[in-house]
Coordinates of N, CA and C in Angstrom, one line a residue:
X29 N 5.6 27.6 -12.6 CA 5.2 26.5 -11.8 C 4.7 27.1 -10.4
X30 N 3.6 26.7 -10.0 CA 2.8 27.5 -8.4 C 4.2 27.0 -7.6
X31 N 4.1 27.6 -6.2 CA 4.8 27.3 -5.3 C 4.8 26.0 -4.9
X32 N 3.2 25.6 -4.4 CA 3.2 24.8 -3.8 C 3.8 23.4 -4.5
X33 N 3.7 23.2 -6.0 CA 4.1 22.4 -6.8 C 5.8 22.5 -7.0
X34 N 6.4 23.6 -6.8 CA 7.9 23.3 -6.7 C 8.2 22.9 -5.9
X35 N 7.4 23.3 -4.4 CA 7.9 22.7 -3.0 C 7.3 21.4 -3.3
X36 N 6.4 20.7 -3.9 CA 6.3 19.3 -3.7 C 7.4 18.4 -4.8
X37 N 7.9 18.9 -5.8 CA 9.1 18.7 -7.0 C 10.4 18.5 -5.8
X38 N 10.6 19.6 -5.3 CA 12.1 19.6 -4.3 C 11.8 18.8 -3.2
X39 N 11.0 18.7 -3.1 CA 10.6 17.2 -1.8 C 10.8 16.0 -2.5
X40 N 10.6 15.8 -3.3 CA 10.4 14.7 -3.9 C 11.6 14.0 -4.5
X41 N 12.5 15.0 -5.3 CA 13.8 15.3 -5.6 C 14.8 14.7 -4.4
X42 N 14.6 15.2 -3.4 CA 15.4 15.5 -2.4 C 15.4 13.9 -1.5
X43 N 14.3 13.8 -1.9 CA 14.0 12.1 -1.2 C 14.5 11.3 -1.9
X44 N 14.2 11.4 -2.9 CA 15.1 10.4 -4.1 C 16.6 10.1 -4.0
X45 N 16.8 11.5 -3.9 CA 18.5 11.6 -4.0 C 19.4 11.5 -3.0
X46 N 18.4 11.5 -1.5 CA 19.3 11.3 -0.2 C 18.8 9.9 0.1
X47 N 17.9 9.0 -0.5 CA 17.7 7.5 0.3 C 19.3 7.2 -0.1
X48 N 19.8 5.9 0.7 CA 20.9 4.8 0.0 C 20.5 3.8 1.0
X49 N 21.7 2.9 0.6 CA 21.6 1.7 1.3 C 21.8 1.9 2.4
X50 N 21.4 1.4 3.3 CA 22.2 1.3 5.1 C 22.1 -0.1 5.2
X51 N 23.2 -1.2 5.5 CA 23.0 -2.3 5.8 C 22.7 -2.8 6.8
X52 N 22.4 -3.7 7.6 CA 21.3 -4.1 8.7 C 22.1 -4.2 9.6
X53 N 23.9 -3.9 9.8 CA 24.6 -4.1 11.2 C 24.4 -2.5 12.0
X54 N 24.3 -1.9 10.6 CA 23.9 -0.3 10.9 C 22.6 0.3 11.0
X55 N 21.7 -0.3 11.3 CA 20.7 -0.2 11.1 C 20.1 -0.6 12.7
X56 N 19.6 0.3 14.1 CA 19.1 0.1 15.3 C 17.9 0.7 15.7
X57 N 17.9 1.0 16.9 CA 16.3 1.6 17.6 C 16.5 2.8 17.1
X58 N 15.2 3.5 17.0 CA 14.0 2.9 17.2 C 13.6 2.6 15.7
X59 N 12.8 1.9 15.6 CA 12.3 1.1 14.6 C 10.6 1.5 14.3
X60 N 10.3 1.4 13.3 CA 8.8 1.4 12.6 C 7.7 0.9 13.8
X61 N 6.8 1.1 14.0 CA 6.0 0.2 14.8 C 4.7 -0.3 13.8
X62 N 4.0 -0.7 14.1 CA 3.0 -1.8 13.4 C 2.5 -1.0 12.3
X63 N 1.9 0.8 12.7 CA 1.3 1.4 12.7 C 2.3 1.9 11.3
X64 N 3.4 1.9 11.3 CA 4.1 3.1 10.3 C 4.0 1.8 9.5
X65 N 4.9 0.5 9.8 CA 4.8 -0.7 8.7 C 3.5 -0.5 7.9
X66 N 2.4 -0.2 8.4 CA 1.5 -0.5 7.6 C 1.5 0.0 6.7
X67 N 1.5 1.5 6.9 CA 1.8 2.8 6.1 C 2.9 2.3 4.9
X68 N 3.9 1.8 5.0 CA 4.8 1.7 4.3 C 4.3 0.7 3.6
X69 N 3.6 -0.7 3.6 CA 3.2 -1.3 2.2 C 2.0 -0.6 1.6
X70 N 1.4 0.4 2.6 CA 0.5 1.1 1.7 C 1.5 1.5 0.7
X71 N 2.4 2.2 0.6 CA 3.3 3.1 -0.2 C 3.5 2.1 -1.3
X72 N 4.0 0.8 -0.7 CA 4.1 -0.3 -1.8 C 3.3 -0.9 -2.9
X73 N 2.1 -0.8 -2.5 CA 0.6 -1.1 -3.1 C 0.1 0.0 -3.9
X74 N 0.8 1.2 -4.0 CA 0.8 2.1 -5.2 C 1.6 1.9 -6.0
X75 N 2.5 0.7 -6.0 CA 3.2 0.5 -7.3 C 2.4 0.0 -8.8
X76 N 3.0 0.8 -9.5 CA 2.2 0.0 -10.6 C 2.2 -1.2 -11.1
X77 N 1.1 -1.6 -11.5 CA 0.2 -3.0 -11.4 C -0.4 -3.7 -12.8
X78 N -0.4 -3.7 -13.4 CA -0.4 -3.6 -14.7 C -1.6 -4.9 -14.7
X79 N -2.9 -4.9 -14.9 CA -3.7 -6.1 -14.5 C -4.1 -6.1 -13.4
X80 N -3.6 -5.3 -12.6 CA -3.9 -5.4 -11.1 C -3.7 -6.8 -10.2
X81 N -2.6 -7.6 -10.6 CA -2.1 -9.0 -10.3 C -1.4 -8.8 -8.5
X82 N -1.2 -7.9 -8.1 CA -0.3 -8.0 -7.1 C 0.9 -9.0 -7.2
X83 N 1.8 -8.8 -8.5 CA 2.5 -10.3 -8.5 C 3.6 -10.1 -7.2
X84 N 3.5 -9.7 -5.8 CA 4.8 -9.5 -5.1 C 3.8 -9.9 -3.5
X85 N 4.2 -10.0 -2.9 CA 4.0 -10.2 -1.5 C 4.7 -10.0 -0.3
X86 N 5.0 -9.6 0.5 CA 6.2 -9.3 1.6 C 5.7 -10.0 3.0
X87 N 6.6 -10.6 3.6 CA 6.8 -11.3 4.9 C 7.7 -10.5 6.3
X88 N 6.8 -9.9 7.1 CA 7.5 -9.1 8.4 C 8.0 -10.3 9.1
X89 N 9.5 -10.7 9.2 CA 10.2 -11.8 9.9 C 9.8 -11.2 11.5
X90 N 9.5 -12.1 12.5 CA 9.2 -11.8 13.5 C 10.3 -12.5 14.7
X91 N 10.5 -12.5 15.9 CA 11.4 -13.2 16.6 C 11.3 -15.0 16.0
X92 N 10.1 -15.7 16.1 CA 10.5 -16.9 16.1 C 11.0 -17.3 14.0
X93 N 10.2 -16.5 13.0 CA 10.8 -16.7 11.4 C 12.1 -15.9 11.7
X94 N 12.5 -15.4 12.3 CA 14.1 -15.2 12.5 C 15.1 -16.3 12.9
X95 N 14.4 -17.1 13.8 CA 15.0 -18.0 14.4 C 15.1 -18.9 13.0
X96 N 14.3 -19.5 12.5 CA 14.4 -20.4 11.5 C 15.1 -19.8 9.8
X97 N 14.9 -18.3 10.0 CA 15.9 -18.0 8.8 C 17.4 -18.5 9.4
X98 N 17.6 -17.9 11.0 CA 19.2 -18.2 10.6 C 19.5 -20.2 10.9
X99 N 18.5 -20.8 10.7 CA 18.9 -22.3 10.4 C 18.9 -22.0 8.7
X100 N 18.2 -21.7 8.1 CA 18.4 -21.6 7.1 C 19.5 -21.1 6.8
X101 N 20.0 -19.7 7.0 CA 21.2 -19.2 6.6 C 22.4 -20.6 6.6
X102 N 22.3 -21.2 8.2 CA 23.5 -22.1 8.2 C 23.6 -23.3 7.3
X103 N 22.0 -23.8 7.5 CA 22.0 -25.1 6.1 C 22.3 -24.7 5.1
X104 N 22.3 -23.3 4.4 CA 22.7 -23.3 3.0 C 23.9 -22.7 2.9
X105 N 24.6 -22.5 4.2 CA 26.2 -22.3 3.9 C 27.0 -23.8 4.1
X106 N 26.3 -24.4 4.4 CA 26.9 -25.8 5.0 C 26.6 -26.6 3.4
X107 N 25.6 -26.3 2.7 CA 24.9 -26.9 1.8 C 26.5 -26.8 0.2
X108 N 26.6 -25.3 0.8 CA 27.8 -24.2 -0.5 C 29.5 -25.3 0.6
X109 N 29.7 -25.3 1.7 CA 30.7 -25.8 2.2 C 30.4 -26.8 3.5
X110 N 31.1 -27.7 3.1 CA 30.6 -28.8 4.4 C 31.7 -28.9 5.4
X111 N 32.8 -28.2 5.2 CA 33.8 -27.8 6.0 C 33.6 -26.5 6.7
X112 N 32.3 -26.0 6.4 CA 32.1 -24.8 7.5 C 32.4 -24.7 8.7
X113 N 33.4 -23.8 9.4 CA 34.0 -23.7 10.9 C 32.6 -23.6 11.7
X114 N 32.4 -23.4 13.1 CA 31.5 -23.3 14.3 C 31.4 -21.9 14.0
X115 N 32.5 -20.9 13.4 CA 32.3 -19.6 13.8 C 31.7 -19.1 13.0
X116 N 32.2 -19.4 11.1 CA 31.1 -19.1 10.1 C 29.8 -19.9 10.3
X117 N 29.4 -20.6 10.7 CA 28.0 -21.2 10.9 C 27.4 -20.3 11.9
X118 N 28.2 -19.7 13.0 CA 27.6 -18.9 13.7 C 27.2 -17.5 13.4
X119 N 28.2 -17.0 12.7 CA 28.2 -16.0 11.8 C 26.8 -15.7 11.0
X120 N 26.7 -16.7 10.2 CA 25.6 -16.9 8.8 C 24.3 -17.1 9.9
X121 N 24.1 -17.5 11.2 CA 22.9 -17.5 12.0 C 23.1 -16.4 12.3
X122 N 23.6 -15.4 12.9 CA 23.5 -14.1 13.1 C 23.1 -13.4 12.2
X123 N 23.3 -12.8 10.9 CA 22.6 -12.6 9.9 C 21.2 -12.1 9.9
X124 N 20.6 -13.1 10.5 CA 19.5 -13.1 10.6 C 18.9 -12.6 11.6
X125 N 19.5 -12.1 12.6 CA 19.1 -11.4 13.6 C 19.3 -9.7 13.6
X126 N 20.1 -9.1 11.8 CA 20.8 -7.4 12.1 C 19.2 -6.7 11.8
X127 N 19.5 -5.8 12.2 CA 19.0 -4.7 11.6 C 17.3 -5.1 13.1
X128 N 16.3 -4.0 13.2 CA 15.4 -3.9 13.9 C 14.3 -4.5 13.4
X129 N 14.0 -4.6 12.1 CA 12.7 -5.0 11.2 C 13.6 -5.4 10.1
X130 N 12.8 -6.8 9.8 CA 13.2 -7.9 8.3 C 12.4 -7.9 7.9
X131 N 12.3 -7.7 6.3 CA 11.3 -8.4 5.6 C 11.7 -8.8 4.4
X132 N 11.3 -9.8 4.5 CA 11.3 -11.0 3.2 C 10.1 -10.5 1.8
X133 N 10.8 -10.3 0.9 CA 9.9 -10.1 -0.9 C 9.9 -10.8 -1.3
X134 N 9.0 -11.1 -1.8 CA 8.5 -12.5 -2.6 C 8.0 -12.0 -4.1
X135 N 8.2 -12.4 -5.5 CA 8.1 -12.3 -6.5 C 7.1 -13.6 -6.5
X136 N 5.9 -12.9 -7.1 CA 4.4 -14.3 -7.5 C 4.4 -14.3 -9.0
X137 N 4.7 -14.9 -9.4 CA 4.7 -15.2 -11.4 C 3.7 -16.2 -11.3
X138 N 2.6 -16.5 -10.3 CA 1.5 -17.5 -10.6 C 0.4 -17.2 -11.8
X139 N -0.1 -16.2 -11.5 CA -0.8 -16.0 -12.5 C -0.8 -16.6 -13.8
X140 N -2.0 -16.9 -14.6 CA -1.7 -16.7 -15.8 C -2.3 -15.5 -17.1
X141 N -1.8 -14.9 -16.8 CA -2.4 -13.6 -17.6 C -1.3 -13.3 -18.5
X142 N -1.6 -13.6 -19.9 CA -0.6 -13.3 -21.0 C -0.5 -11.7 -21.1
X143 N -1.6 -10.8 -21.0 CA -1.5 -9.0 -20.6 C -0.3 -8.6 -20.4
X144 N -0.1 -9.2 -18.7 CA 1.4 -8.9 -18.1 C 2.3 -9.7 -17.8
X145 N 3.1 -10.0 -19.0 CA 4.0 -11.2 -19.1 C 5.1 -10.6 -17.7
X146 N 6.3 -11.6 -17.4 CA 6.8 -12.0 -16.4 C 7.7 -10.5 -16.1
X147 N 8.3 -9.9 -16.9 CA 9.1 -8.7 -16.7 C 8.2 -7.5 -16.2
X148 N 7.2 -7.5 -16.4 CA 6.7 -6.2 -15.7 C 5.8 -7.1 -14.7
X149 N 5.8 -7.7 -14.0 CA 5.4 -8.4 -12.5 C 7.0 -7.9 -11.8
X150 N 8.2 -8.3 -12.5 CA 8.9 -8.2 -11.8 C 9.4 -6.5 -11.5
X151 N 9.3 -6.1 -12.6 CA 8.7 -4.5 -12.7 C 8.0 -4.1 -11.3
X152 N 7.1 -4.6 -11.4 CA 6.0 -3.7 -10.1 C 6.9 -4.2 -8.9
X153 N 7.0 -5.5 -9.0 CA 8.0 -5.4 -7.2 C 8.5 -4.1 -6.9
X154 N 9.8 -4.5 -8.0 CA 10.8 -3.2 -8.3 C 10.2 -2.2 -7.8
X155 N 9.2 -1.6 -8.1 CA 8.5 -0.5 -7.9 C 8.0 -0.4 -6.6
X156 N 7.1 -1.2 -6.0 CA 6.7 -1.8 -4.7 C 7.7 -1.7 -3.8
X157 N 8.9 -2.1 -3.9 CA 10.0 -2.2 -2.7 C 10.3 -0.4 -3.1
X158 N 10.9 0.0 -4.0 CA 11.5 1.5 -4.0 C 10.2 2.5 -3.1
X159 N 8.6 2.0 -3.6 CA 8.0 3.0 -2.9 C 8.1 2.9 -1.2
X160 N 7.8 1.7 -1.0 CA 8.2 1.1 0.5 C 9.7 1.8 1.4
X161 N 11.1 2.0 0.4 CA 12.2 2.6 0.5 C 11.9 3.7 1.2
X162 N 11.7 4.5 -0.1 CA 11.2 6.0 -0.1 C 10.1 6.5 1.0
X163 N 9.0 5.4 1.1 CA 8.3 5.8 2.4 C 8.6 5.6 3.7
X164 N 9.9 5.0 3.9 CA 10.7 4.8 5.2 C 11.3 6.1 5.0
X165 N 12.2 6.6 4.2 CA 13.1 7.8 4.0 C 12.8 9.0 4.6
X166 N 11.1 9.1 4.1 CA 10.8 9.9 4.7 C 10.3 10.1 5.7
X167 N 9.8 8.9 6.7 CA 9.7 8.7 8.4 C 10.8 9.4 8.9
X168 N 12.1 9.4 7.9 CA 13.3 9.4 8.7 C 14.2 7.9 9.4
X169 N 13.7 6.7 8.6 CA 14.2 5.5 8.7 C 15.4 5.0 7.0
X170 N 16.2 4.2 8.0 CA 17.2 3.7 7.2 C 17.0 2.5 6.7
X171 N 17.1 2.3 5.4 CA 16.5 0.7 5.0 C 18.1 0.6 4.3
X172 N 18.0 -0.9 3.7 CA 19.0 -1.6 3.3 C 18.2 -3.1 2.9
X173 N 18.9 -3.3 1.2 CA 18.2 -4.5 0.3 C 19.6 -5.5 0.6
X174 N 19.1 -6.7 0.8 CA 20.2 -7.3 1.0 C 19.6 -9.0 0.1
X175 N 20.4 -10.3 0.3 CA 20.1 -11.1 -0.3 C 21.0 -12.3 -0.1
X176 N 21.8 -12.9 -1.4 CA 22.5 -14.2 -1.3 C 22.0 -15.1 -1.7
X177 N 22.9 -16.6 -1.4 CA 22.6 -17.5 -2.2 C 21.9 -18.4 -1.5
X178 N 21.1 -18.1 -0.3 CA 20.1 -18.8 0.2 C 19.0 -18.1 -0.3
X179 N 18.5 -17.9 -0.8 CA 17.4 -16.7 -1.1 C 16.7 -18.3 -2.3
X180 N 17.2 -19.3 -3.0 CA 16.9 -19.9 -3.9 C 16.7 -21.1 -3.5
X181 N 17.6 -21.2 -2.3 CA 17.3 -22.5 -1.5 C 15.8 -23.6 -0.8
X182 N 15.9 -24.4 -0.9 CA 14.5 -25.2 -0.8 C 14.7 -25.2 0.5
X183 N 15.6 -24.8 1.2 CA 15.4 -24.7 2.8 C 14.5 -23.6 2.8
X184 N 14.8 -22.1 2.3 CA 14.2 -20.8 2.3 C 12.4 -21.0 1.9
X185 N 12.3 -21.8 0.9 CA 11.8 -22.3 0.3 C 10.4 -22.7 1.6
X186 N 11.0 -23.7 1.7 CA 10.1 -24.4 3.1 C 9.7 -23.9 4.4
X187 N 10.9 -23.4 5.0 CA 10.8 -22.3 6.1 C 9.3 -21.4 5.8
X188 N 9.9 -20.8 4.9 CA 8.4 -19.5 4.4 C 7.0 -19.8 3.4
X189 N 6.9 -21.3 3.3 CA 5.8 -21.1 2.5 C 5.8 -20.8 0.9
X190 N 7.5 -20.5 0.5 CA 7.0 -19.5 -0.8 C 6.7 -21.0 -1.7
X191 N 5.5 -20.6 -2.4 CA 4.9 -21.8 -3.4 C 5.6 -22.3 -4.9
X192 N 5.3 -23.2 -5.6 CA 5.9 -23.0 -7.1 C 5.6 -22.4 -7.7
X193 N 6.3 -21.0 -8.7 CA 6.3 -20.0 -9.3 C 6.3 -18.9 -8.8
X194 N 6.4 -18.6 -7.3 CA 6.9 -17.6 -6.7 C 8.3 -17.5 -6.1
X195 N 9.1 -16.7 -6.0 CA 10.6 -16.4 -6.2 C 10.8 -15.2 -4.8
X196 N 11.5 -15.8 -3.7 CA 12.3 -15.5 -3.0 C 13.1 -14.3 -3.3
X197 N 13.1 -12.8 -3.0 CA 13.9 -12.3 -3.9 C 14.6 -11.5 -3.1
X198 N 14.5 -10.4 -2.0 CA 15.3 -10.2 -1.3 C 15.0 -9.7 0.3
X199 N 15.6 -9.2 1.1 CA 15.4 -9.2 3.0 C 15.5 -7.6 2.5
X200 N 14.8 -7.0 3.1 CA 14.3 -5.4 2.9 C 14.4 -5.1 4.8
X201 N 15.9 -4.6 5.1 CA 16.3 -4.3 6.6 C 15.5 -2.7 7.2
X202 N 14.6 -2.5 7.6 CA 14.3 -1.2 8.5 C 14.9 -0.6 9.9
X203 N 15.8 0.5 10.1 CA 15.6 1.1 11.6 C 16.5 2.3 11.3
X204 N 16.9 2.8 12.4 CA 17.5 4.0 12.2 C 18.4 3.4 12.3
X205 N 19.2 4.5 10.8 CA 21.2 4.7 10.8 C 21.9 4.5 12.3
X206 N 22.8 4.0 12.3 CA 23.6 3.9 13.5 C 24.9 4.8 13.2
X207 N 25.1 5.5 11.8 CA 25.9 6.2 11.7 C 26.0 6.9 10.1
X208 N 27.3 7.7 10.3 CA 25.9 8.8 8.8 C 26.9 7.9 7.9
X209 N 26.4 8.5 6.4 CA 27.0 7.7 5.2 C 27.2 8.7 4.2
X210 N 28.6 8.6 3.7 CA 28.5 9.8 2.4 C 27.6 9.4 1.5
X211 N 27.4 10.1 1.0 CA 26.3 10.0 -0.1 C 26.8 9.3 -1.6
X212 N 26.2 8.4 -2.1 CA 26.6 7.8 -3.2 C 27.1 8.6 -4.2
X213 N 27.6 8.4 -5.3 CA 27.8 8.9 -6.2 C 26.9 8.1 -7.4
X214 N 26.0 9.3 -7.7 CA 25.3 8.6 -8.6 C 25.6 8.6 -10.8
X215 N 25.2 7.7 -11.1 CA 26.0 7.7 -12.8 C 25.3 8.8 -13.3
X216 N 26.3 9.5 -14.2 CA 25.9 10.7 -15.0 C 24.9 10.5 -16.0
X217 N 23.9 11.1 -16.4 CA 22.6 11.0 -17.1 C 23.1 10.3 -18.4
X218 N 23.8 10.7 -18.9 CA 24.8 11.1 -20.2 C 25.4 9.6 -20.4
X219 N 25.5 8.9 -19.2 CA 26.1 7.3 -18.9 C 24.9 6.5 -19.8
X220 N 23.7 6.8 -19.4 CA 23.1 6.0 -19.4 C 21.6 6.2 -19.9
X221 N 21.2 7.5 -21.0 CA 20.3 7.6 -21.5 C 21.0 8.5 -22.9
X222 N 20.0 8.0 -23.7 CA 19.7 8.7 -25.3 C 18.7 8.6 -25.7
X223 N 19.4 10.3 -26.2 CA 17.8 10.5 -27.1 C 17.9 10.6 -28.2
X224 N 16.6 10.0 -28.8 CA 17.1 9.3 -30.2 C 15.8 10.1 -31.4

């Protein structure tokens, strides 16, 4: 194997194996600016596409769609408990404010192209958010996938425009770590593949 090709193998490797989660309370300055965001759904827009459908879309929450996620958050905890205290309602509105950069994924199943039925649309997200990951990882930014049971809600629903046959799917947190993290322990190969 050339050099240059092992050093791009061990880079590659090495990014893989050090991204994890960082959740969005851990997650502060400095943050992406317009200029890297962009860069980063470029990364996502190399996901494979099968038809070339783009079935996924992503939404950069900004101060005032933050404001109206955390009504959402509270209507659809109010919606799960109507005895919700002042503090969890306050709580479920903060939410919406962690981490330095939000973004909302959107799964599009509009189409109608029998080619690429519904599981490989949701495939390419899959693929789309991990490249998007990995191309933060390597700015040197900490992401974190997060979600819940507002994610389904017709409040969420309305707030953002998402249409019928597109699916709400999860909040994709960007900024730097606020502190380090052991490293996951990942399943043994042997768990989880055969060869047949």
């Amino acid at each position: 194997m050339p050099e240059t090709t092992r050093a791009l193998v061990e880079l590659c490797d090495t990014l893989i194996q050090s991204r994890q989660h960082v959740g969005p309370k851990h997650l502060g300055l400095p943050a992406p600016d317009d200029a890297t965001l962009t860069q980063l759904f470029e990364a996502a827009a190399a996901a494979p596409d099968h038809r070339q459908l783009t079935p996924w879309r992503f939404l950069v929450l900004g101060p005032a769609a933050r404001e109206r996620l955390s009504e959402v958050f509270a209507q659809a905890l109010l919606e799960r408990d109507a005895d919700a205290l002042p503090e969890q309602l306050a709580d479920a509105r903060a939410k919406a404010f962690r981490g330095p950069v939000l973004v909302l994924a959107v799964a599009d199943l509009r189409a109608d192209e029998p080619d690429a039925p519904e599981p490989e649309r949701w495939l390419s997200l899959g693929c789309a958010i991990q490249n998007l990951l990995l191309a933060a990882q390597a700015r040197g930014f900490g992401t974190g996938l997060s979600s819940g049971r507002a994610m389904g809600s017709a409040a969420l629903r309305e707030a953002f425009d998402i249409a019928p046959g597109e699916q709400a799917v999860c909040f994709i947190s960007i900024g730097t770590p606020t502190r380090a993290k052991s490293p996951r322990v990942r399943p043994a190969v042997q768990s989880f593949v055969r060869w047949l």
